[in-house]
Amino acid sequence: MMKIAFEQHLNSINTAYTSFFNNHRHIDFKILYKPKLSSKIVTTFRYFFFYLRCFFDFIFKYDLVHINGTKLGFIAYVASFFGCRYIYTIHGFVIDKSYYRNGIIEKLDVLFMKLCCTRAKSVNTISMYSKEKLNEIYGVDSNVIYNGFDCRMFKKISSPEKIEIRKKYNIPLDSIIYISVGRKNKAKNPFLVIDKFIQISNNSDDAFLIMVGDGVLFQNVQSYLDSKGLIGRYLLIRNIPFEIISELYGISTYFISGCREEKFGLVALEALACGCRPLLPRSGAFPELYSSPEFFYEPVVTTWEDDRCFNKKRLEILSSLNWAKSISKYENLYYKYLDADNE
């Protein structure tokens, strides 16, 4: 039985991997969950001992480690000189290199990423766009393995369920719902989401906007919504349990993204699985994943001819981007590098 450690990432990704490897015949799979946040001093000690334990576990306990971030990636890099074997998946990075001139933490982040790549058995990323930018900006070569969605969690819901969910959140039953999910920061561009909501809906009284996600711009977003005269026509949620985000997708007609540098856009895919029609910027990884012009709000919004056209394209995308296919590729990588080292 091979012991594989997987660095904690997004809830949807953790859940997908745990389900896939549950009761696996040949792989003992474990998620490495990071310490819970507390006071600054307590959190610092928790992380110190977490990284220290991981260092020794990477060497003596696990056959292979799957790294998803730079800090634990640096631990794996150092441990690799003592026998640790790891693969590295790069999910996110900053396109604008000037960002890294702002402080030591940002510079260390880039340094750790580059170091982690040098000794990884395999360096992977989540889209061709991400691969090209990593190579262009940082000189990092990588393989592409797309993300997927959990078909058990993200799916269409019935009309009676939609009514009950609308009542639960006090959303008018006759409203057309637009939803956006993501951190409230500069990269995710929540203000563009609001502007596009107003533009696409023609500021109609029956249009309703749901925005989910915390971040440094949360209060600014609320003020911006109010300044646009949207009081009573939006629901702003700071945090929501991952297990119930699908119900908000399920009652929504459209999903709006404001991020122009999305490396994959997992939430857009999960919304699509629930029946939402994504409205996306024509940039980042979106054009390679969503080929029809109806998925984009640039240069202009194009409507679908009918529901059959949308559903056909929706099923094509969902069949090609699912966790069963994606994780199977990582499973093959696990076997490949463990078998190679055992020869």
mmCIF file of C-alpha atoms in Angstrom:
data_model
loop_
_atom_site.group_PDB
_atom_site.id
_atom_site.type_symbol
_atom_site.label_atom_id
_atom_site.label_comp_id
_atom_site.label_asym_id
_atom_site.label_seq_id
_atom_site.Cartn_x
_atom_site.Cartn_y
_atom_site.Cartn_z
ATOM 1 C CA MET A 1 0.000 0.000 0.000
ATOM 2 C CA MET A 2 1.496 3.336 -1.111
ATOM 3 C CA LYS A 3 1.189 6.281 1.252
ATOM 4 C CA ILE A 4 0.350 9.560 -0.503
ATOM 5 C CA ALA A 5 0.071 12.941 1.245
ATOM 6 C CA PHE A 6 -1.948 15.705 -0.435
ATOM 7 C CA GLU A 7 -1.629 19.335 0.620
ATOM 8 C CA GLN A 8 -4.962 20.891 1.521
ATOM 9 C CA HIS A 9 -6.415 23.162 -1.146
ATOM 10 C CA LEU A 10 -9.958 24.338 -2.001
ATOM 11 C CA ASN A 11 -12.795 22.436 -0.326
ATOM 12 C CA SER A 12 -14.113 21.200 -3.661
ATOM 13 C CA ILE A 13 -10.684 19.827 -4.596
ATOM 14 C CA ASN A 14 -10.103 18.209 -1.199
ATOM 15 C CA THR A 15 -13.526 16.551 -1.334
ATOM 16 C CA ALA A 16 -12.996 15.270 -4.870
ATOM 17 C CA TYR A 17 -9.633 13.672 -4.086
ATOM 18 C CA THR A 18 -10.843 12.167 -0.811
ATOM 19 C CA SER A 19 -13.835 10.583 -2.547
ATOM 20 C CA PHE A 20 -11.739 9.263 -5.432
ATOM 21 C CA PHE A 21 -9.135 7.573 -3.221
ATOM 22 C CA ASN A 22 -11.535 6.401 -0.517
ATOM 23 C CA ASN A 23 -10.999 2.645 0.003
ATOM 24 C CA HIS A 24 -8.450 2.584 -2.816
ATOM 25 C CA ARG A 25 -6.835 -0.818 -3.275
ATOM 26 C CA HIS A 26 -3.264 0.402 -3.616
ATOM 27 C CA ILE A 27 -3.090 3.959 -2.251
ATOM 28 C CA ASP A 28 -3.414 5.148 1.345
ATOM 29 C CA PHE A 29 -4.379 8.784 0.717
ATOM 30 C CA LYS A 30 -4.268 11.544 3.325
ATOM 31 C CA ILE A 31 -5.099 15.252 3.160
ATOM 32 C CA LEU A 32 -2.622 17.438 5.029
ATOM 33 C CA TYR A 33 -4.933 19.958 6.675
ATOM 34 C CA LYS A 34 -3.302 23.180 7.801
ATOM 35 C CA PRO A 35 -3.639 24.438 11.406
ATOM 36 C CA LYS A 36 -6.708 26.442 12.338
ATOM 37 C CA LEU A 37 -6.185 30.157 12.816
ATOM 38 C CA SER A 38 -6.193 31.556 16.334
ATOM 39 C CA SER A 39 -4.286 34.382 17.994
ATOM 40 C CA LYS A 40 -1.132 35.455 16.180
ATOM 41 C CA ILE A 41 1.210 33.766 18.675
ATOM 42 C CA VAL A 42 -0.777 30.512 18.842
ATOM 43 C CA THR A 43 -1.119 30.369 15.051
ATOM 44 C CA THR A 44 2.633 30.934 14.621
ATOM 45 C CA PHE A 45 3.457 28.029 16.940
ATOM 46 C CA ARG A 46 0.875 25.799 15.302
ATOM 47 C CA TYR A 47 2.325 26.426 11.849
ATOM 48 C CA PHE A 48 5.897 25.979 13.078
ATOM 49 C CA PHE A 49 5.158 22.517 14.448
ATOM 50 C CA PHE A 50 2.981 21.678 11.430
ATOM 51 C CA TYR A 51 5.834 22.408 9.015
ATOM 52 C CA LEU A 52 8.346 20.631 11.263
ATOM 53 C CA ARG A 53 6.174 17.522 11.436
ATOM 54 C CA CYS A 54 5.602 17.622 7.681
ATOM 55 C CA PHE A 55 9.351 17.816 7.055
ATOM 56 C CA PHE A 56 10.015 14.542 8.872
ATOM 57 C CA ASP A 57 6.824 12.868 7.614
ATOM 58 C CA PHE A 58 7.775 13.694 4.020
ATOM 59 C CA ILE A 59 11.065 11.868 4.534
ATOM 60 C CA PHE A 60 10.040 8.895 6.658
ATOM 61 C CA LYS A 61 6.259 8.411 6.433
ATOM 62 C CA TYR A 62 5.017 9.087 2.894
ATOM 63 C CA ASP A 63 6.045 7.486 -0.376
ATOM 64 C CA LEU A 64 5.003 10.554 -2.372
ATOM 65 C CA VAL A 65 3.742 14.045 -1.522
ATOM 66 C CA HIS A 66 1.403 16.102 -3.728
ATOM 67 C CA ILE A 67 2.189 19.785 -3.147
ATOM 68 C CA ASN A 68 -0.291 22.565 -3.995
ATOM 69 C CA GLY A 69 1.354 25.658 -2.513
ATOM 70 C CA THR A 70 4.700 27.403 -2.143
ATOM 71 C CA LYS A 71 5.289 27.251 1.624
ATOM 72 C CA LEU A 72 4.790 23.519 2.018
ATOM 73 C CA GLY A 73 6.483 23.220 -1.361
ATOM 74 C CA PHE A 74 9.635 24.701 0.144
ATOM 75 C CA ILE A 75 9.459 22.159 2.982
ATOM 76 C CA ALA A 76 9.177 19.368 0.406
ATOM 77 C CA TYR A 77 12.065 20.868 -1.567
ATOM 78 C CA VAL A 78 14.381 20.785 1.467
ATOM 79 C CA ALA A 79 13.131 17.321 2.476
ATOM 80 C CA SER A 80 13.872 16.046 -1.046
ATOM 81 C CA PHE A 81 17.598 16.173 -0.239
ATOM 82 C CA PHE A 82 16.883 13.529 2.403
ATOM 83 C CA GLY A 83 14.686 11.211 0.359
ATOM 84 C CA CYS A 84 11.312 12.960 -0.003
ATOM 85 C CA ARG A 85 9.601 12.516 -3.376
ATOM 86 C CA TYR A 86 6.960 15.002 -4.460
ATOM 87 C CA ILE A 87 4.957 16.356 -7.370
ATOM 88 C CA TYR A 88 3.849 19.979 -7.564
ATOM 89 C CA THR A 89 0.635 21.496 -8.937
ATOM 90 C CA ILE A 90 0.669 25.268 -9.478
ATOM 91 C CA HIS A 91 -2.889 26.556 -9.114
ATOM 92 C CA GLY A 92 -2.297 30.278 -8.908
ATOM 93 C CA PHE A 93 0.360 32.937 -9.311
ATOM 94 C CA VAL A 94 0.481 36.655 -9.993
ATOM 95 C CA ILE A 95 0.768 37.688 -13.643
ATOM 96 C CA ASP A 96 2.022 41.211 -12.855
ATOM 97 C CA LYS A 97 5.593 40.748 -11.617
ATOM 98 C CA SER A 98 5.658 44.291 -10.215
ATOM 99 C CA TYR A 99 3.424 42.953 -7.434
ATOM 100 C CA TYR A 100 6.417 41.099 -6.036
ATOM 101 C CA ARG A 101 8.353 44.313 -5.487
ATOM 102 C CA ASN A 102 5.949 45.191 -2.698
ATOM 103 C CA GLY A 103 7.428 43.061 0.087
ATOM 104 C CA ILE A 104 9.592 40.216 1.299
ATOM 105 C CA ILE A 105 6.665 37.778 1.589
ATOM 106 C CA GLU A 106 5.772 38.168 -2.077
ATOM 107 C CA LYS A 107 9.400 37.741 -3.144
ATOM 108 C CA LEU A 108 9.751 34.609 -1.018
ATOM 109 C CA ASP A 109 6.598 33.224 -2.606
ATOM 110 C CA VAL A 110 8.190 33.394 -6.060
ATOM 111 C CA LEU A 111 11.502 32.015 -4.775
ATOM 112 C CA PHE A 112 9.784 29.052 -3.103
ATOM 113 C CA MET A 113 7.785 28.326 -6.254
ATOM 114 C CA LYS A 114 10.914 28.230 -8.397
ATOM 115 C CA LEU A 115 12.833 26.102 -5.900
ATOM 116 C CA CYS A 116 9.933 23.680 -5.555
ATOM 117 C CA CYS A 117 9.875 23.224 -9.329
ATOM 118 C CA THR A 118 13.572 22.312 -9.518
ATOM 119 C CA ARG A 119 13.295 19.041 -7.581
ATOM 120 C CA ALA A 120 9.668 18.030 -8.163
ATOM 121 C CA LYS A 121 9.131 14.733 -9.955
ATOM 122 C CA SER A 122 6.448 16.487 -11.989
ATOM 123 C CA VAL A 123 5.359 20.135 -12.230
ATOM 124 C CA ASN A 124 1.741 20.584 -13.277
ATOM 125 C CA THR A 125 -0.721 23.398 -13.743
ATOM 126 C CA ILE A 126 -4.411 23.724 -14.530
ATOM 127 C CA SER A 127 -4.731 25.277 -18.016
ATOM 128 C CA MET A 128 -2.756 26.079 -21.159
ATOM 129 C CA TYR A 129 -3.064 29.758 -20.268
ATOM 130 C CA SER A 130 -1.434 29.060 -16.908
ATOM 131 C CA LYS A 131 1.286 26.938 -18.537
ATOM 132 C CA GLU A 132 2.156 29.651 -21.060
ATOM 133 C CA LYS A 133 2.258 32.423 -18.449
ATOM 134 C CA LEU A 134 4.394 30.366 -16.059
ATOM 135 C CA ASN A 135 6.909 29.774 -18.823
ATOM 136 C CA GLU A 136 6.794 33.337 -20.150
ATOM 137 C CA ILE A 137 7.098 35.138 -16.812
ATOM 138 C CA TYR A 138 8.982 32.734 -14.549
ATOM 139 C CA GLY A 139 10.663 30.292 -16.941
ATOM 140 C CA VAL A 140 8.780 27.365 -15.385
ATOM 141 C CA ASP A 141 7.889 24.415 -17.615
ATOM 142 C CA SER A 142 4.799 22.439 -16.633
ATOM 143 C CA ASN A 143 2.249 19.855 -17.729
ATOM 144 C CA VAL A 144 -1.450 20.663 -18.001
ATOM 145 C CA ILE A 145 -4.050 18.696 -16.057
ATOM 146 C CA TYR A 146 -7.394 20.473 -15.940
ATOM 147 C CA ASN A 147 -9.525 20.711 -12.819
ATOM 148 C CA GLY A 148 -12.996 19.190 -12.718
ATOM 149 C CA PHE A 149 -16.283 19.370 -10.849
ATOM 150 C CA ASP A 150 -18.030 17.076 -8.384
ATOM 151 C CA CYS A 151 -21.097 15.725 -10.201
ATOM 152 C CA ARG A 152 -22.651 14.518 -6.935
ATOM 153 C CA MET A 153 -22.562 17.939 -5.314
ATOM 154 C CA PHE A 154 -23.005 20.274 -8.276
ATOM 155 C CA LYS A 155 -26.113 19.492 -10.313
ATOM 156 C CA LYS A 156 -29.460 20.967 -11.287
ATOM 157 C CA ILE A 157 -32.228 21.151 -8.691
ATOM 158 C CA SER A 158 -36.000 20.900 -9.060
ATOM 159 C CA SER A 159 -38.408 23.839 -9.324
ATOM 160 C CA PRO A 160 -39.972 23.189 -5.879
ATOM 161 C CA GLU A 161 -36.476 23.208 -4.364
ATOM 162 C CA LYS A 162 -35.707 26.513 -6.069
ATOM 163 C CA ILE A 163 -38.794 28.106 -4.530
ATOM 164 C CA GLU A 164 -37.866 26.930 -1.031
ATOM 165 C CA ILE A 165 -34.300 28.184 -1.378
ATOM 166 C CA ARG A 166 -35.478 31.603 -2.587
ATOM 167 C CA LYS A 167 -37.754 31.824 0.445
ATOM 168 C CA LYS A 168 -34.873 30.807 2.707
ATOM 169 C CA TYR A 169 -32.801 33.782 1.526
ATOM 170 C CA ASN A 170 -35.761 36.186 1.118
ATOM 171 C CA ILE A 171 -35.192 36.508 -2.626
ATOM 172 C CA PRO A 172 -38.264 37.505 -4.703
ATOM 173 C CA LEU A 173 -39.747 34.473 -6.451
ATOM 174 C CA ASP A 174 -40.083 36.268 -9.791
ATOM 175 C CA SER A 175 -36.544 37.696 -9.903
ATOM 176 C CA ILE A 176 -33.829 36.732 -12.390
ATOM 177 C CA ILE A 177 -30.791 35.862 -10.307
ATOM 178 C CA TYR A 178 -27.183 36.601 -11.211
ATOM 179 C CA ILE A 179 -24.469 35.150 -8.977
ATOM 180 C CA SER A 180 -20.745 35.735 -8.501
ATOM 181 C CA VAL A 181 -18.535 33.743 -6.131
ATOM 182 C CA GLY A 182 -14.967 34.661 -5.244
ATOM 183 C CA ARG A 183 -12.745 36.634 -2.931
ATOM 184 C CA LYS A 184 -13.328 40.340 -2.729
ATOM 185 C CA ASN A 185 -9.912 41.496 -3.879
ATOM 186 C CA LYS A 186 -8.343 43.332 -6.793
ATOM 187 C CA ALA A 187 -7.605 40.198 -8.825
ATOM 188 C CA LYS A 188 -11.217 38.972 -8.730
ATOM 189 C CA ASN A 189 -12.478 42.470 -9.641
ATOM 190 C CA PRO A 190 -15.876 42.470 -7.872
ATOM 191 C CA PHE A 191 -16.599 46.017 -9.077
ATOM 192 C CA LEU A 192 -16.541 44.811 -12.688
ATOM 193 C CA VAL A 193 -19.041 42.119 -11.691
ATOM 194 C CA ILE A 194 -21.408 44.798 -10.400
ATOM 195 C CA ASP A 195 -20.970 46.964 -13.492
ATOM 196 C CA LYS A 196 -21.632 43.998 -15.789
ATOM 197 C CA PHE A 197 -24.680 43.006 -13.759
ATOM 198 C CA ILE A 198 -26.159 46.465 -14.276
ATOM 199 C CA GLN A 199 -25.231 46.503 -17.967
ATOM 200 C CA ILE A 200 -26.377 42.979 -18.849
ATOM 201 C CA SER A 201 -29.624 43.175 -16.893
ATOM 202 C CA ASN A 202 -30.338 46.670 -18.238
ATOM 203 C CA ASN A 203 -30.745 47.585 -14.572
ATOM 204 C CA SER A 204 -34.105 45.826 -14.614
ATOM 205 C CA ASP A 205 -36.085 45.837 -11.370
ATOM 206 C CA ASP A 206 -36.512 42.050 -11.518
ATOM 207 C CA ALA A 207 -32.739 41.420 -11.706
ATOM 208 C CA PHE A 208 -31.172 40.270 -8.428
ATOM 209 C CA LEU A 209 -27.454 39.882 -7.662
ATOM 210 C CA ILE A 210 -25.893 37.395 -5.225
ATOM 211 C CA MET A 211 -22.231 37.938 -4.332
ATOM 212 C CA VAL A 212 -20.435 35.388 -2.148
ATOM 213 C CA GLY A 213 -16.938 35.679 -0.703
ATOM 214 C CA ASP A 214 -14.857 37.569 1.831
ATOM 215 C CA GLY A 215 -11.797 39.722 1.246
ATOM 216 C CA VAL A 216 -10.094 43.055 1.820
ATOM 217 C CA LEU A 217 -12.585 44.847 -0.444
ATOM 218 C CA PHE A 218 -15.736 43.432 1.166
ATOM 219 C CA GLN A 219 -16.915 46.703 2.734
ATOM 220 C CA ASN A 220 -15.987 48.632 -0.422
ATOM 221 C CA VAL A 221 -18.100 46.247 -2.470
ATOM 222 C CA GLN A 222 -21.099 46.805 -0.220
ATOM 223 C CA SER A 223 -20.698 50.580 -0.492
ATOM 224 C CA TYR A 224 -20.359 50.324 -4.270
ATOM 225 C CA LEU A 225 -23.552 48.254 -4.534
ATOM 226 C CA ASP A 226 -25.462 50.851 -2.525
ATOM 227 C CA SER A 227 -23.999 53.738 -4.521
ATOM 228 C CA LYS A 228 -25.329 52.133 -7.713
ATOM 229 C CA GLY A 229 -28.872 52.171 -6.356
ATOM 230 C CA LEU A 230 -29.047 48.399 -5.840
ATOM 231 C CA ILE A 231 -30.314 48.449 -2.254
ATOM 232 C CA GLY A 232 -32.843 45.628 -1.872
ATOM 233 C CA ARG A 233 -31.694 43.987 -5.107
ATOM 234 C CA TYR A 234 -28.616 42.167 -3.902
ATOM 235 C CA LEU A 235 -27.499 39.601 -1.343
ATOM 236 C CA LEU A 236 -23.907 39.968 -0.146
ATOM 237 C CA ILE A 237 -22.616 36.944 1.790
ATOM 238 C CA ARG A 238 -19.229 37.017 3.470
ATOM 239 C CA ASN A 239 -18.899 33.283 4.125
ATOM 240 C CA ILE A 240 -21.063 30.262 3.392
ATOM 241 C CA PRO A 241 -20.523 26.543 4.074
ATOM 242 C CA PHE A 242 -19.084 24.865 1.003
ATOM 243 C CA GLU A 243 -21.706 22.135 1.230
ATOM 244 C CA ILE A 244 -24.570 24.517 0.433
ATOM 245 C CA ILE A 245 -23.039 26.806 -2.207
ATOM 246 C CA SER A 246 -24.625 24.598 -4.876
ATOM 247 C CA GLU A 247 -28.113 25.651 -3.789
ATOM 248 C CA LEU A 248 -27.309 29.271 -4.625
ATOM 249 C CA TYR A 249 -25.997 28.212 -8.028
ATOM 250 C CA GLY A 250 -29.141 26.137 -8.466
ATOM 251 C CA ILE A 251 -31.508 29.104 -8.152
ATOM 252 C CA SER A 252 -29.393 31.398 -10.340
ATOM 253 C CA THR A 253 -29.779 31.907 -14.074
ATOM 254 C CA TYR A 254 -26.408 33.562 -14.721
ATOM 255 C CA PHE A 255 -22.918 33.406 -13.229
ATOM 256 C CA ILE A 256 -20.680 36.480 -13.661
ATOM 257 C CA SER A 257 -16.894 36.536 -13.296
ATOM 258 C CA GLY A 258 -14.849 39.729 -13.181
ATOM 259 C CA CYS A 259 -11.415 38.088 -13.094
ATOM 260 C CA ARG A 260 -9.426 38.704 -16.285
ATOM 261 C CA GLU A 261 -6.482 36.519 -15.247
ATOM 262 C CA GLU A 262 -8.309 33.375 -14.151
ATOM 263 C CA LYS A 263 -6.017 30.333 -14.315
ATOM 264 C CA PHE A 264 -8.991 27.956 -14.584
ATOM 265 C CA GLY A 265 -12.157 29.304 -12.984
ATOM 266 C CA LEU A 266 -13.413 26.370 -10.932
ATOM 267 C CA VAL A 267 -16.443 28.218 -9.542
ATOM 268 C CA ALA A 268 -17.644 29.039 -13.066
ATOM 269 C CA LEU A 269 -17.528 25.340 -13.946
ATOM 270 C CA GLU A 270 -19.372 24.364 -10.768
ATOM 271 C CA ALA A 271 -22.026 26.985 -11.494
ATOM 272 C CA LEU A 272 -22.398 25.630 -15.036
ATOM 273 C CA ALA A 273 -22.916 22.133 -13.613
ATOM 274 C CA CYS A 274 -25.837 23.516 -11.590
ATOM 275 C CA GLY A 275 -27.435 25.003 -14.711
ATOM 276 C CA CYS A 276 -26.075 28.568 -14.525
ATOM 277 C CA ARG A 277 -25.105 30.298 -17.751
ATOM 278 C CA PRO A 278 -21.585 31.710 -17.293
ATOM 279 C CA LEU A 279 -20.944 35.292 -18.418
ATOM 280 C CA LEU A 280 -17.173 35.697 -18.535
ATOM 281 C CA PRO A 281 -14.402 38.062 -19.654
ATOM 282 C CA ARG A 282 -12.724 36.952 -22.874
ATOM 283 C CA SER A 283 -9.347 36.519 -21.199
ATOM 284 C CA GLY A 284 -7.370 34.214 -18.933
ATOM 285 C CA ALA A 285 -8.167 30.515 -19.271
ATOM 286 C CA PHE A 286 -11.837 31.083 -20.084
ATOM 287 C CA PRO A 287 -11.523 31.146 -23.916
ATOM 288 C CA GLU A 288 -9.817 27.727 -23.984
ATOM 289 C CA LEU A 289 -12.501 26.160 -21.784
ATOM 290 C CA TYR A 290 -15.636 27.883 -23.109
ATOM 291 C CA SER A 291 -15.566 28.077 -26.890
ATOM 292 C CA SER A 292 -19.014 29.528 -27.634
ATOM 293 C CA PRO A 293 -19.361 33.339 -27.845
ATOM 294 C CA GLU A 294 -22.513 33.151 -25.713
ATOM 295 C CA PHE A 295 -20.354 32.503 -22.649
ATOM 296 C CA PHE A 296 -18.668 35.919 -22.859
ATOM 297 C CA TYR A 297 -19.800 39.474 -22.176
ATOM 298 C CA GLU A 298 -17.049 40.936 -24.369
ATOM 299 C CA PRO A 299 -17.269 42.577 -26.833
ATOM 300 C CA VAL A 300 -21.061 42.273 -26.476
ATOM 301 C CA VAL A 301 -23.443 39.897 -24.756
ATOM 302 C CA THR A 302 -24.761 37.236 -27.142
ATOM 303 C CA THR A 303 -27.841 35.242 -26.169
ATOM 304 C CA TRP A 304 -28.352 31.543 -26.787
ATOM 305 C CA GLU A 305 -30.714 30.600 -29.618
ATOM 306 C CA ASP A 306 -32.640 28.320 -27.271
ATOM 307 C CA ASP A 307 -32.195 26.132 -24.202
ATOM 308 C CA ARG A 308 -31.244 23.120 -26.321
ATOM 309 C CA CYS A 309 -28.162 24.892 -27.680
ATOM 310 C CA PHE A 310 -27.050 25.868 -24.195
ATOM 311 C CA ASN A 311 -27.674 22.415 -22.728
ATOM 312 C CA LYS A 312 -25.763 20.725 -25.547
ATOM 313 C CA LYS A 313 -22.713 22.926 -25.029
ATOM 314 C CA ARG A 314 -23.061 22.605 -21.249
ATOM 315 C CA LEU A 315 -22.944 18.807 -21.403
ATOM 316 C CA GLU A 316 -19.948 18.879 -23.757
ATOM 317 C CA ILE A 317 -17.972 20.978 -21.291
ATOM 318 C CA LEU A 318 -19.014 18.952 -18.252
ATOM 319 C CA SER A 319 -18.115 15.662 -19.924
ATOM 320 C CA SER A 320 -14.588 16.873 -20.671
ATOM 321 C CA LEU A 321 -13.901 18.634 -17.360
ATOM 322 C CA ASN A 322 -14.680 16.273 -14.512
ATOM 323 C CA TRP A 323 -12.738 15.062 -11.508
ATOM 324 C CA ALA A 324 -12.812 11.397 -12.527
ATOM 325 C CA LYS A 325 -10.693 12.193 -15.598
ATOM 326 C CA SER A 326 -8.447 14.722 -13.880
ATOM 327 C CA ILE A 327 -7.644 12.727 -10.762
ATOM 328 C CA SER A 328 -7.090 9.566 -12.817
ATOM 329 C CA LYS A 329 -4.236 11.400 -14.527
ATOM 330 C CA TYR A 330 -2.708 12.230 -11.154
ATOM 331 C CA GLU A 331 -3.223 8.641 -10.047
ATOM 332 C CA ASN A 332 -1.160 7.561 -13.059
ATOM 333 C CA LEU A 333 1.533 10.078 -12.091
ATOM 334 C CA TYR A 334 1.642 8.656 -8.573
ATOM 335 C CA TYR A 335 2.197 5.158 -9.949
ATOM 336 C CA LYS A 336 4.672 6.366 -12.566
ATOM 337 C CA TYR A 337 7.090 8.077 -10.217
ATOM 338 C CA LEU A 338 6.801 5.544 -7.429
ATOM 339 C CA ASP A 339 7.390 2.649 -9.836
ATOM 340 C CA ALA A 340 10.345 4.473 -11.425
ATOM 341 C CA ASP A 341 12.011 4.982 -8.060
ATOM 342 C CA ASN A 342 11.435 1.359 -7.086
ATOM 343 C CA GLU A 343 13.051 -0.097 -10.223
#
